[in-house]
């Protein structure tokens, strides 16, 4: 298959591209910069120059492909305070690529998130399929609405699926949530967790996430929701303990009212209890994670290298 991948040089995309190439697929990767283009060419992918603000270019690349994996999102715009603009650009991109694939039965895989799907229980692939008023009124909920739009594309002849990634896709080179917690622990002199630390955080190794993306574009049925989750929920106290051991720092409970001062903008995430299952995904595609666990990864040097 000739597969068009947006976000091809990002943290997840840079693992998905070699996964696809290794399985014999041809990859066309979206690149915004010369540096991204060079990285893609170096691993054997073809480059399509452009970005999410060029829906016509995205539509052409999708039309020229046998399938699409859409991983890109304007995170810098969203984190800069304008999530609405990032969400709107993403929706336009999905609309353009979806229209280009209409009536073809070609696959379209959309990357999405998992947090906030269910309250007080483990979320499944069947959750989040109806946009509640709360979701629709939340700027971040616009991304969830775009996921629902993607699932609806099966009605116009697209083999569409939504691939929800765990909030931590870990591995060597991860500069996300876990790396930030390591930085906070160093800065504060303690590895902290909120309350009793029994709240749970789902995770998946990058290699397992990449393999699932390949399986999705190859064979996920139209309208399917998939969970890239290897561990349903790692207790936050165990995460803090793993960091404390490597950093030789005390491990300390942080009172909920003190969490914003200690963790900054991460406070609302560190306190979440967000277990998620992937039972349906494993049964549907035969996906079995084989990469190291989050705690195993946190025991390695790569999260603690001085920058």
PDB file of C-alpha atoms in Angstrom:
ATOM      1  CA  UNK A   1       0.000   0.000   0.000  1.00  0.00           C
ATOM      2  CA  UNK A   2       1.005   3.610  -0.578  1.00  0.00           C
ATOM      3  CA  UNK A   3       0.182   5.259   2.758  1.00  0.00           C
ATOM      4  CA  UNK A   4       0.074   8.996   3.397  1.00  0.00           C
ATOM      5  CA  UNK A   5       1.127   9.817   6.958  1.00  0.00           C
ATOM      6  CA  UNK A   6       0.662  13.225   8.545  1.00  0.00           C
ATOM      7  CA  UNK A   7       2.767  13.930  11.613  1.00  0.00           C
ATOM      8  CA  UNK A   8       5.274  11.538  10.066  1.00  0.00           C
ATOM      9  CA  UNK A   9       8.321  13.076  11.739  1.00  0.00           C
ATOM     10  CA  UNK A  10       6.723  13.457  15.188  1.00  0.00           C
ATOM     11  CA  UNK A  11       7.217  11.294  18.268  1.00  0.00           C
ATOM     12  CA  UNK A  12       4.707   8.628  17.225  1.00  0.00           C
ATOM     13  CA  UNK A  13       4.984   9.173  13.477  1.00  0.00           C
ATOM     14  CA  UNK A  14       8.745   8.602  13.469  1.00  0.00           C
ATOM     15  CA  UNK A  15       8.034   5.096  14.776  1.00  0.00           C
ATOM     16  CA  UNK A  16       5.022   4.477  12.519  1.00  0.00           C
ATOM     17  CA  UNK A  17       6.942   5.259   9.310  1.00  0.00           C
ATOM     18  CA  UNK A  18       9.648   2.571   9.742  1.00  0.00           C
ATOM     19  CA  UNK A  19       6.976   0.149  10.978  1.00  0.00           C
ATOM     20  CA  UNK A  20       5.082   0.620   7.702  1.00  0.00           C
ATOM     21  CA  UNK A  21       8.214   0.472   5.565  1.00  0.00           C
ATOM     22  CA  UNK A  22       9.333  -2.700   7.322  1.00  0.00           C
ATOM     23  CA  UNK A  23       5.997  -4.319   6.450  1.00  0.00           C
ATOM     24  CA  UNK A  24       6.544  -3.558   2.749  1.00  0.00           C
ATOM     25  CA  UNK A  25       4.379  -0.453   2.426  1.00  0.00           C
ATOM     26  CA  UNK A  26       5.351   2.720   0.595  1.00  0.00           C
ATOM     27  CA  UNK A  27       5.135   5.812   2.807  1.00  0.00           C
ATOM     28  CA  UNK A  28       4.508   9.417   1.827  1.00  0.00           C
ATOM     29  CA  UNK A  29       5.122  11.638   4.838  1.00  0.00           C
ATOM     30  CA  UNK A  30       3.875  15.177   5.381  1.00  0.00           C
ATOM     31  CA  UNK A  31       6.739  17.557   6.205  1.00  0.00           C
ATOM     32  CA  UNK A  32       6.542  21.219   7.191  1.00  0.00           C
ATOM     33  CA  UNK A  33      10.290  21.867   7.285  1.00  0.00           C
ATOM     34  CA  UNK A  34      13.507  20.910   5.555  1.00  0.00           C
ATOM     35  CA  UNK A  35      14.651  19.109   8.699  1.00  0.00           C
ATOM     36  CA  UNK A  36      11.509  16.958   8.781  1.00  0.00           C
ATOM     37  CA  UNK A  37      11.830  16.246   5.081  1.00  0.00           C
ATOM     38  CA  UNK A  38      15.450  15.135   5.467  1.00  0.00           C
ATOM     39  CA  UNK A  39      14.539  12.795   8.343  1.00  0.00           C
ATOM     40  CA  UNK A  40      11.799  11.161   6.282  1.00  0.00           C
ATOM     41  CA  UNK A  41      14.009  10.754   3.228  1.00  0.00           C
ATOM     42  CA  UNK A  42      16.745   9.241   5.393  1.00  0.00           C
ATOM     43  CA  UNK A  43      14.522   6.336   6.419  1.00  0.00           C
ATOM     44  CA  UNK A  44      13.204   5.715   2.907  1.00  0.00           C
ATOM     45  CA  UNK A  45       9.933   7.653   2.823  1.00  0.00           C
ATOM     46  CA  UNK A  46       8.722  10.005   0.110  1.00  0.00           C
ATOM     47  CA  UNK A  47       8.092  13.598   1.198  1.00  0.00           C
ATOM     48  CA  UNK A  48       4.962  15.676   0.676  1.00  0.00           C
ATOM     49  CA  UNK A  49       5.686  19.280   1.687  1.00  0.00           C
ATOM     50  CA  UNK A  50       2.848  21.124   3.397  1.00  0.00           C
ATOM     51  CA  UNK A  51       0.932  21.464   6.652  1.00  0.00           C
ATOM     52  CA  UNK A  52      -2.548  21.233   8.145  1.00  0.00           C
ATOM     53  CA  UNK A  53      -3.431  24.708   6.889  1.00  0.00           C
ATOM     54  CA  UNK A  54      -3.353  23.422   3.317  1.00  0.00           C
ATOM     55  CA  UNK A  55      -6.461  21.228   3.000  1.00  0.00           C
ATOM     56  CA  UNK A  56      -6.228  21.162  -0.804  1.00  0.00           C
ATOM     57  CA  UNK A  57      -2.700  19.770  -0.652  1.00  0.00           C
ATOM     58  CA  UNK A  58      -3.748  17.216   1.954  1.00  0.00           C
ATOM     59  CA  UNK A  59      -6.683  16.154  -0.215  1.00  0.00           C
ATOM     60  CA  UNK A  60      -4.404  15.608  -3.205  1.00  0.00           C
ATOM     61  CA  UNK A  61      -1.953  13.540  -1.168  1.00  0.00           C
ATOM     62  CA  UNK A  62      -4.829  11.465   0.212  1.00  0.00           C
ATOM     63  CA  UNK A  63      -6.324  10.948  -3.241  1.00  0.00           C
ATOM     64  CA  UNK A  64      -2.960   9.709  -4.522  1.00  0.00           C
ATOM     65  CA  UNK A  65      -2.646   7.186  -1.691  1.00  0.00           C
ATOM     66  CA  UNK A  66      -4.086   3.787  -0.834  1.00  0.00           C
ATOM     67  CA  UNK A  67      -4.787   4.976   2.693  1.00  0.00           C
ATOM     68  CA  UNK A  68      -4.089   7.677   5.282  1.00  0.00           C
ATOM     69  CA  UNK A  69      -2.828   7.722   8.860  1.00  0.00           C
ATOM     70  CA  UNK A  70      -3.541  11.186  10.271  1.00  0.00           C
ATOM     71  CA  UNK A  71      -1.281  11.780  13.290  1.00  0.00           C
ATOM     72  CA  UNK A  72      -0.619  15.517  12.958  1.00  0.00           C
ATOM     73  CA  UNK A  73      -2.188  18.162  15.187  1.00  0.00           C
ATOM     74  CA  UNK A  74      -1.188  21.777  15.771  1.00  0.00           C
ATOM     75  CA  UNK A  75      -0.026  21.176  19.332  1.00  0.00           C
ATOM     76  CA  UNK A  76       2.040  24.357  19.474  1.00  0.00           C
ATOM     77  CA  UNK A  77      -1.064  26.397  18.608  1.00  0.00           C
ATOM     78  CA  UNK A  78      -3.205  24.499  21.119  1.00  0.00           C
ATOM     79  CA  UNK A  79      -0.654  24.737  23.944  1.00  0.00           C
ATOM     80  CA  UNK A  80      -0.217  28.408  23.090  1.00  0.00           C
ATOM     81  CA  UNK A  81      -3.791  28.969  24.225  1.00  0.00           C
ATOM     82  CA  UNK A  82      -5.732  28.688  20.973  1.00  0.00           C
ATOM     83  CA  UNK A  83      -7.084  25.138  21.045  1.00  0.00           C
ATOM     84  CA  UNK A  84     -10.098  26.285  19.023  1.00  0.00           C
ATOM     85  CA  UNK A  85      -7.907  27.264  16.077  1.00  0.00           C
ATOM     86  CA  UNK A  86      -5.947  24.008  16.237  1.00  0.00           C
ATOM     87  CA  UNK A  87      -9.164  22.010  16.421  1.00  0.00           C
ATOM     88  CA  UNK A  88     -10.664  23.899  13.484  1.00  0.00           C
ATOM     89  CA  UNK A  89      -7.577  23.265  11.328  1.00  0.00           C
ATOM     90  CA  UNK A  90      -7.720  19.580  12.200  1.00  0.00           C
ATOM     91  CA  UNK A  91     -11.388  19.336  11.271  1.00  0.00           C
ATOM     92  CA  UNK A  92     -10.785  21.023   7.904  1.00  0.00           C
ATOM     93  CA  UNK A  93      -7.949  18.575   7.239  1.00  0.00           C
ATOM     94  CA  UNK A  94     -10.146  15.569   8.067  1.00  0.00           C
ATOM     95  CA  UNK A  95     -12.986  16.894   5.918  1.00  0.00           C
ATOM     96  CA  UNK A  96     -10.633  17.417   2.962  1.00  0.00           C
ATOM     97  CA  UNK A  97      -8.915  14.036   3.179  1.00  0.00           C
ATOM     98  CA  UNK A  98     -12.182  12.246   3.895  1.00  0.00           C
ATOM     99  CA  UNK A  99     -13.781  13.737   0.790  1.00  0.00           C
ATOM    100  CA  UNK A 100     -10.772  12.690  -1.293  1.00  0.00           C
ATOM    101  CA  UNK A 101     -11.189   9.072  -0.131  1.00  0.00           C
ATOM    102  CA  UNK A 102     -14.972   8.917  -0.522  1.00  0.00           C
ATOM    103  CA  UNK A 103     -16.454   5.909  -2.353  1.00  0.00           C
ATOM    104  CA  UNK A 104     -13.097   4.117  -2.419  1.00  0.00           C
ATOM    105  CA  UNK A 105     -13.222   1.856   0.667  1.00  0.00           C
ATOM    106  CA  UNK A 106      -9.689   3.028   1.365  1.00  0.00           C
ATOM    107  CA  UNK A 107      -8.616   3.352   5.034  1.00  0.00           C
ATOM    108  CA  UNK A 108      -8.410   6.564   7.007  1.00  0.00           C
ATOM    109  CA  UNK A 109      -6.970   6.301  10.530  1.00  0.00           C
ATOM    110  CA  UNK A 110      -7.299   9.295  12.853  1.00  0.00           C
ATOM    111  CA  UNK A 111      -5.176   9.748  15.978  1.00  0.00           C
ATOM    112  CA  UNK A 112      -7.158  10.811  19.032  1.00  0.00           C
ATOM    113  CA  UNK A 113      -6.934  10.852  22.827  1.00  0.00           C
ATOM    114  CA  UNK A 114      -8.309   8.915  25.786  1.00  0.00           C
ATOM    115  CA  UNK A 115      -8.607  11.148  28.829  1.00  0.00           C
ATOM    116  CA  UNK A 116     -12.066  12.005  30.098  1.00  0.00           C
ATOM    117  CA  UNK A 117     -13.917   9.173  28.371  1.00  0.00           C
ATOM    118  CA  UNK A 118     -15.488   7.709  31.514  1.00  0.00           C
ATOM    119  CA  UNK A 119     -15.875   8.769  35.129  1.00  0.00           C
ATOM    120  CA  UNK A 120     -15.274   6.344  37.979  1.00  0.00           C
ATOM    121  CA  UNK A 121     -14.525   3.273  35.854  1.00  0.00           C
ATOM    122  CA  UNK A 122     -12.247   1.915  33.149  1.00  0.00           C
ATOM    123  CA  UNK A 123     -13.077   3.395  29.751  1.00  0.00           C
ATOM    124  CA  UNK A 124     -13.587   1.084  26.769  1.00  0.00           C
ATOM    125  CA  UNK A 125     -13.683   1.512  23.015  1.00  0.00           C
ATOM    126  CA  UNK A 126     -17.463   1.864  23.278  1.00  0.00           C
ATOM    127  CA  UNK A 127     -17.177   5.057  25.333  1.00  0.00           C
ATOM    128  CA  UNK A 128     -17.110   8.536  23.843  1.00  0.00           C
ATOM    129  CA  UNK A 129     -19.203   7.681  20.784  1.00  0.00           C
ATOM    130  CA  UNK A 130     -21.784  10.369  21.516  1.00  0.00           C
ATOM    131  CA  UNK A 131     -20.749  13.990  21.941  1.00  0.00           C
ATOM    132  CA  UNK A 132     -22.351  15.146  25.191  1.00  0.00           C
ATOM    133  CA  UNK A 133     -23.240  18.830  25.746  1.00  0.00           C
ATOM    134  CA  UNK A 134     -20.232  19.030  28.084  1.00  0.00           C
ATOM    135  CA  UNK A 135     -17.916  17.758  25.369  1.00  0.00           C
ATOM    136  CA  UNK A 136     -19.355  20.044  22.712  1.00  0.00           C
ATOM    137  CA  UNK A 137     -18.957  23.105  24.952  1.00  0.00           C
ATOM    138  CA  UNK A 138     -15.347  22.300  25.827  1.00  0.00           C
ATOM    139  CA  UNK A 139     -12.711  23.594  23.348  1.00  0.00           C
ATOM    140  CA  UNK A 140     -10.777  20.318  23.727  1.00  0.00           C
ATOM    141  CA  UNK A 141     -14.029  18.505  22.977  1.00  0.00           C
ATOM    142  CA  UNK A 142     -13.871  19.740  19.412  1.00  0.00           C
ATOM    143  CA  UNK A 143     -11.187  17.165  18.779  1.00  0.00           C
ATOM    144  CA  UNK A 144     -13.549  14.479  20.059  1.00  0.00           C
ATOM    145  CA  UNK A 145     -16.193  15.794  17.659  1.00  0.00           C
ATOM    146  CA  UNK A 146     -13.694  15.438  14.803  1.00  0.00           C
ATOM    147  CA  UNK A 147     -13.207  11.814  15.825  1.00  0.00           C
ATOM    148  CA  UNK A 148     -16.958  11.278  15.515  1.00  0.00           C
ATOM    149  CA  UNK A 149     -16.846  12.920  12.087  1.00  0.00           C
ATOM    150  CA  UNK A 150     -14.115  10.451  11.108  1.00  0.00           C
ATOM    151  CA  UNK A 151     -16.229   7.482  12.158  1.00  0.00           C
ATOM    152  CA  UNK A 152     -19.120   8.830  10.077  1.00  0.00           C
ATOM    153  CA  UNK A 153     -16.974   8.660   6.943  1.00  0.00           C
ATOM    154  CA  UNK A 154     -17.767   4.962   6.668  1.00  0.00           C
ATOM    155  CA  UNK A 155     -21.170   6.163   5.440  1.00  0.00           C
ATOM    156  CA  UNK A 156     -19.521   7.674   2.355  1.00  0.00           C
ATOM    157  CA  UNK A 157     -17.363   4.680   1.495  1.00  0.00           C
ATOM    158  CA  UNK A 158     -14.247   5.272   3.618  1.00  0.00           C
ATOM    159  CA  UNK A 159     -12.835   2.522   5.847  1.00  0.00           C
ATOM    160  CA  UNK A 160     -12.387   4.984   8.694  1.00  0.00           C
ATOM    161  CA  UNK A 161     -11.193   4.256  12.213  1.00  0.00           C
ATOM    162  CA  UNK A 162     -10.187   6.250  15.276  1.00  0.00           C
ATOM    163  CA  UNK A 163      -7.013   5.256  17.077  1.00  0.00           C
ATOM    164  CA  UNK A 164      -6.994   6.611  20.637  1.00  0.00           C
ATOM    165  CA  UNK A 165      -3.502   6.792  22.071  1.00  0.00           C
ATOM    166  CA  UNK A 166      -2.696   6.513  25.756  1.00  0.00           C
ATOM    167  CA  UNK A 167      -1.702   9.911  27.200  1.00  0.00           C
ATOM    168  CA  UNK A 168       1.794   8.528  27.728  1.00  0.00           C
ATOM    169  CA  UNK A 169       3.430   6.898  24.721  1.00  0.00           C
ATOM    170  CA  UNK A 170       6.776   6.164  26.302  1.00  0.00           C
ATOM    171  CA  UNK A 171      10.240   5.193  25.131  1.00  0.00           C
ATOM    172  CA  UNK A 172      13.739   6.514  24.503  1.00  0.00           C
ATOM    173  CA  UNK A 173      13.349  10.094  23.252  1.00  0.00           C
ATOM    174  CA  UNK A 174      10.006  10.813  24.917  1.00  0.00           C
ATOM    175  CA  UNK A 175       9.895  14.487  25.894  1.00  0.00           C
ATOM    176  CA  UNK A 176       6.273  14.473  27.024  1.00  0.00           C
ATOM    177  CA  UNK A 177       4.422  13.987  30.280  1.00  0.00           C
ATOM    178  CA  UNK A 178       6.886  11.645  32.018  1.00  0.00           C
ATOM    179  CA  UNK A 179       9.926  13.702  31.060  1.00  0.00           C
ATOM    180  CA  UNK A 180       8.211  16.787  32.458  1.00  0.00           C
ATOM    181  CA  UNK A 181       7.481  14.993  35.747  1.00  0.00           C
ATOM    182  CA  UNK A 182      11.161  14.036  35.989  1.00  0.00           C
ATOM    183  CA  UNK A 183      12.073  17.711  35.507  1.00  0.00           C
ATOM    184  CA  UNK A 184       9.599  18.754  38.225  1.00  0.00           C
ATOM    185  CA  UNK A 185      11.005  16.140  40.625  1.00  0.00           C
ATOM    186  CA  UNK A 186      14.522  17.474  40.087  1.00  0.00           C
ATOM    187  CA  UNK A 187      13.344  21.038  40.509  1.00  0.00           C
ATOM    188  CA  UNK A 188      11.358  20.308  43.694  1.00  0.00           C
ATOM    189  CA  UNK A 189      13.807  17.855  45.223  1.00  0.00           C
ATOM    190  CA  UNK A 190      11.096  15.214  45.694  1.00  0.00           C
ATOM    191  CA  UNK A 191       9.217  12.787  43.460  1.00  0.00           C
ATOM    192  CA  UNK A 192       5.611  13.615  44.203  1.00  0.00           C
ATOM    193  CA  UNK A 193       2.167  12.125  43.747  1.00  0.00           C
ATOM    194  CA  UNK A 194      -1.237  13.488  44.738  1.00  0.00           C
ATOM    195  CA  UNK A 195      -3.076  12.127  47.786  1.00  0.00           C
ATOM    196  CA  UNK A 196      -2.530   8.406  48.277  1.00  0.00           C
ATOM    197  CA  UNK A 197      -1.272   7.975  44.706  1.00  0.00           C
ATOM    198  CA  UNK A 198      -3.647   5.152  43.829  1.00  0.00           C
ATOM    199  CA  UNK A 199      -5.041   7.070  40.830  1.00  0.00           C
ATOM    200  CA  UNK A 200      -4.148   5.324  37.570  1.00  0.00           C
ATOM    201  CA  UNK A 201      -2.485   6.454  34.324  1.00  0.00           C
ATOM    202  CA  UNK A 202      -2.684   4.433  31.066  1.00  0.00           C
ATOM    203  CA  UNK A 203       0.435   3.962  28.965  1.00  0.00           C
ATOM    204  CA  UNK A 204       1.836   2.238  25.870  1.00  0.00           C
ATOM    205  CA  UNK A 205       5.345   1.808  24.494  1.00  0.00           C
ATOM    206  CA  UNK A 206       5.995   3.660  21.240  1.00  0.00           C
ATOM    207  CA  UNK A 207       6.851   0.476  19.336  1.00  0.00           C
ATOM    208  CA  UNK A 208       3.520  -1.095  20.290  1.00  0.00           C
ATOM    209  CA  UNK A 209       1.637   2.073  19.338  1.00  0.00           C
ATOM    210  CA  UNK A 210       3.337   2.103  15.931  1.00  0.00           C
ATOM    211  CA  UNK A 211       2.467  -1.529  15.281  1.00  0.00           C
ATOM    212  CA  UNK A 212      -1.172  -0.885  16.119  1.00  0.00           C
ATOM    213  CA  UNK A 213      -1.261   2.051  13.700  1.00  0.00           C
ATOM    214  CA  UNK A 214      -0.037  -0.289  10.961  1.00  0.00           C
ATOM    215  CA  UNK A 215      -2.617  -2.932  11.821  1.00  0.00           C
ATOM    216  CA  UNK A 216      -5.323  -0.266  11.781  1.00  0.00           C
ATOM    217  CA  UNK A 217      -4.538   0.996   8.283  1.00  0.00           C
ATOM    218  CA  UNK A 218      -4.156  -2.560   7.009  1.00  0.00           C
ATOM    219  CA  UNK A 219      -7.297  -4.142   8.402  1.00  0.00           C
ATOM    220  CA  UNK A 220      -9.395  -2.154  10.899  1.00  0.00           C
ATOM    221  CA  UNK A 221     -13.096  -2.334   9.911  1.00  0.00           C
ATOM    222  CA  UNK A 222     -14.825   0.893   8.976  1.00  0.00           C
ATOM    223  CA  UNK A 223     -16.251   2.719  11.976  1.00  0.00           C
ATOM    224  CA  UNK A 224     -14.004   0.991  14.511  1.00  0.00           C
ATOM    225  CA  UNK A 225     -12.509   2.609  17.599  1.00  0.00           C
ATOM    226  CA  UNK A 226      -9.128   1.328  18.760  1.00  0.00           C
ATOM    227  CA  UNK A 227      -7.200   1.843  21.982  1.00  0.00           C
ATOM    228  CA  UNK A 228      -3.407   2.002  21.921  1.00  0.00           C
ATOM    229  CA  UNK A 229      -3.127   1.029  25.584  1.00  0.00           C
ATOM    230  CA  UNK A 230      -0.760  -1.634  26.885  1.00  0.00           C
ATOM    231  CA  UNK A 231      -1.250  -0.883  30.586  1.00  0.00           C
ATOM    232  CA  UNK A 232      -4.746   0.008  31.713  1.00  0.00           C
ATOM    233  CA  UNK A 233      -3.542   2.172  34.567  1.00  0.00           C
ATOM    234  CA  UNK A 234      -0.238   2.486  36.396  1.00  0.00           C
ATOM    235  CA  UNK A 235      -0.710   3.897  39.927  1.00  0.00           C
ATOM    236  CA  UNK A 236       0.863   7.341  40.184  1.00  0.00           C
ATOM    237  CA  UNK A 237       2.594   6.443  43.426  1.00  0.00           C
ATOM    238  CA  UNK A 238       4.499   3.700  41.578  1.00  0.00           C
ATOM    239  CA  UNK A 239       5.461   6.204  38.868  1.00  0.00           C
ATOM    240  CA  UNK A 240       6.800   8.588  41.507  1.00  0.00           C
ATOM    241  CA  UNK A 241       8.650   5.751  43.255  1.00  0.00           C
ATOM    242  CA  UNK A 242      10.360   4.734  39.995  1.00  0.00           C
ATOM    243  CA  UNK A 243      11.509   8.313  39.448  1.00  0.00           C
ATOM    244  CA  UNK A 244      12.621   8.661  43.065  1.00  0.00           C
ATOM    245  CA  UNK A 245      14.794   5.559  42.827  1.00  0.00           C
ATOM    246  CA  UNK A 246      16.573   6.772  39.683  1.00  0.00           C
ATOM    247  CA  UNK A 247      16.980  10.344  40.927  1.00  0.00           C
ATOM    248  CA  UNK A 248      17.850   9.307  44.500  1.00  0.00           C
ATOM    249  CA  UNK A 249      15.096  11.584  45.791  1.00  0.00           C
ATOM    250  CA  UNK A 250      12.479  11.103  48.507  1.00  0.00           C
ATOM    251  CA  UNK A 251       8.989  10.133  47.374  1.00  0.00           C
ATOM    252  CA  UNK A 252       6.302  12.335  48.872  1.00  0.00           C
ATOM    253  CA  UNK A 253       2.528  12.708  48.862  1.00  0.00           C
ATOM    254  CA  UNK A 254       1.327  16.151  47.762  1.00  0.00           C
ATOM    255  CA  UNK A 255      -1.979  17.360  49.189  1.00  0.00           C
ATOM    256  CA  UNK A 256      -4.595  18.044  46.476  1.00  0.00           C
ATOM    257  CA  UNK A 257      -4.763  21.728  47.405  1.00  0.00           C
ATOM    258  CA  UNK A 258      -0.980  22.011  46.989  1.00  0.00           C
ATOM    259  CA  UNK A 259      -0.816  20.167  43.655  1.00  0.00           C
ATOM    260  CA  UNK A 260      -1.093  23.297  41.432  1.00  0.00           C
ATOM    261  CA  UNK A 261       1.893  24.893  43.136  1.00  0.00           C
ATOM    262  CA  UNK A 262       3.946  21.676  43.030  1.00  0.00           C
ATOM    263  CA  UNK A 263       3.090  20.364  39.553  1.00  0.00           C
ATOM    264  CA  UNK A 264       2.052  23.559  37.752  1.00  0.00           C
ATOM    265  CA  UNK A 265      -0.169  23.028  34.710  1.00  0.00           C
ATOM    266  CA  UNK A 266       0.214  19.241  35.081  1.00  0.00           C
ATOM    267  CA  UNK A 267      -1.632  19.240  38.421  1.00  0.00           C
ATOM    268  CA  UNK A 268      -5.036  18.422  36.935  1.00  0.00           C
ATOM    269  CA  UNK A 269      -3.571  15.471  35.043  1.00  0.00           C
ATOM    270  CA  UNK A 270      -1.457  14.054  37.883  1.00  0.00           C
ATOM    271  CA  UNK A 271      -4.587  13.769  40.044  1.00  0.00           C
ATOM    272  CA  UNK A 272      -6.729  12.003  37.427  1.00  0.00           C
ATOM    273  CA  UNK A 273      -7.814   8.391  37.813  1.00  0.00           C
ATOM    274  CA  UNK A 274      -8.109   7.365  34.158  1.00  0.00           C
ATOM    275  CA  UNK A 275      -7.937   3.590  33.626  1.00  0.00           C
ATOM    276  CA  UNK A 276      -8.598   2.458  30.058  1.00  0.00           C
ATOM    277  CA  UNK A 277      -8.976  -1.012  28.557  1.00  0.00           C
ATOM    278  CA  UNK A 278      -8.009  -2.242  25.093  1.00  0.00           C
ATOM    279  CA  UNK A 279      -9.788  -5.607  25.165  1.00  0.00           C
ATOM    280  CA  UNK A 280     -11.876  -4.942  22.060  1.00  0.00           C
ATOM    281  CA  UNK A 281      -8.824  -3.709  20.133  1.00  0.00           C
ATOM    282  CA  UNK A 282      -6.797  -6.804  20.981  1.00  0.00           C
ATOM    283  CA  UNK A 283      -9.613  -9.119  19.950  1.00  0.00           C
ATOM    284  CA  UNK A 284     -10.367  -7.202  16.751  1.00  0.00           C
ATOM    285  CA  UNK A 285      -6.828  -6.912  15.371  1.00  0.00           C
ATOM    286  CA  UNK A 286      -4.861  -9.531  17.322  1.00  0.00           C
ATOM    287  CA  UNK A 287      -2.659  -6.803  18.762  1.00  0.00           C
ATOM    288  CA  UNK A 288      -0.526  -7.887  21.716  1.00  0.00           C
ATOM    289  CA  UNK A 289       1.887  -5.326  23.203  1.00  0.00           C
ATOM    290  CA  UNK A 290       5.436  -6.612  23.605  1.00  0.00           C
ATOM    291  CA  UNK A 291       7.394  -3.483  24.529  1.00  0.00           C
ATOM    292  CA  UNK A 292       8.670  -2.634  28.001  1.00  0.00           C
ATOM    293  CA  UNK A 293       6.214  -1.390  30.618  1.00  0.00           C
ATOM    294  CA  UNK A 294       6.165   2.224  31.743  1.00  0.00           C
ATOM    295  CA  UNK A 295       7.886   1.379  35.038  1.00  0.00           C
ATOM    296  CA  UNK A 296      10.544  -0.625  33.199  1.00  0.00           C
ATOM    297  CA  UNK A 297      11.149   2.361  30.920  1.00  0.00           C
ATOM    298  CA  UNK A 298      11.346   4.704  33.911  1.00  0.00           C
ATOM    299  CA  UNK A 299      14.089   2.469  35.255  1.00  0.00           C
ATOM    300  CA  UNK A 300      16.280   3.211  32.226  1.00  0.00           C
ATOM    301  CA  UNK A 301      18.723   6.068  31.719  1.00  0.00           C
ATOM    302  CA  UNK A 302      16.954   7.856  28.885  1.00  0.00           C
ATOM    303  CA  UNK A 303      14.406   9.695  31.047  1.00  0.00           C
ATOM    304  CA  UNK A 304      17.190  11.119  33.238  1.00  0.00           C
ATOM    305  CA  UNK A 305      19.787  12.345  30.776  1.00  0.00           C
ATOM    306  CA  UNK A 306      20.829  15.928  31.441  1.00  0.00           C
ATOM    307  CA  UNK A 307      19.812  18.269  28.646  1.00  0.00           C
TER     308      UNK A 307
END
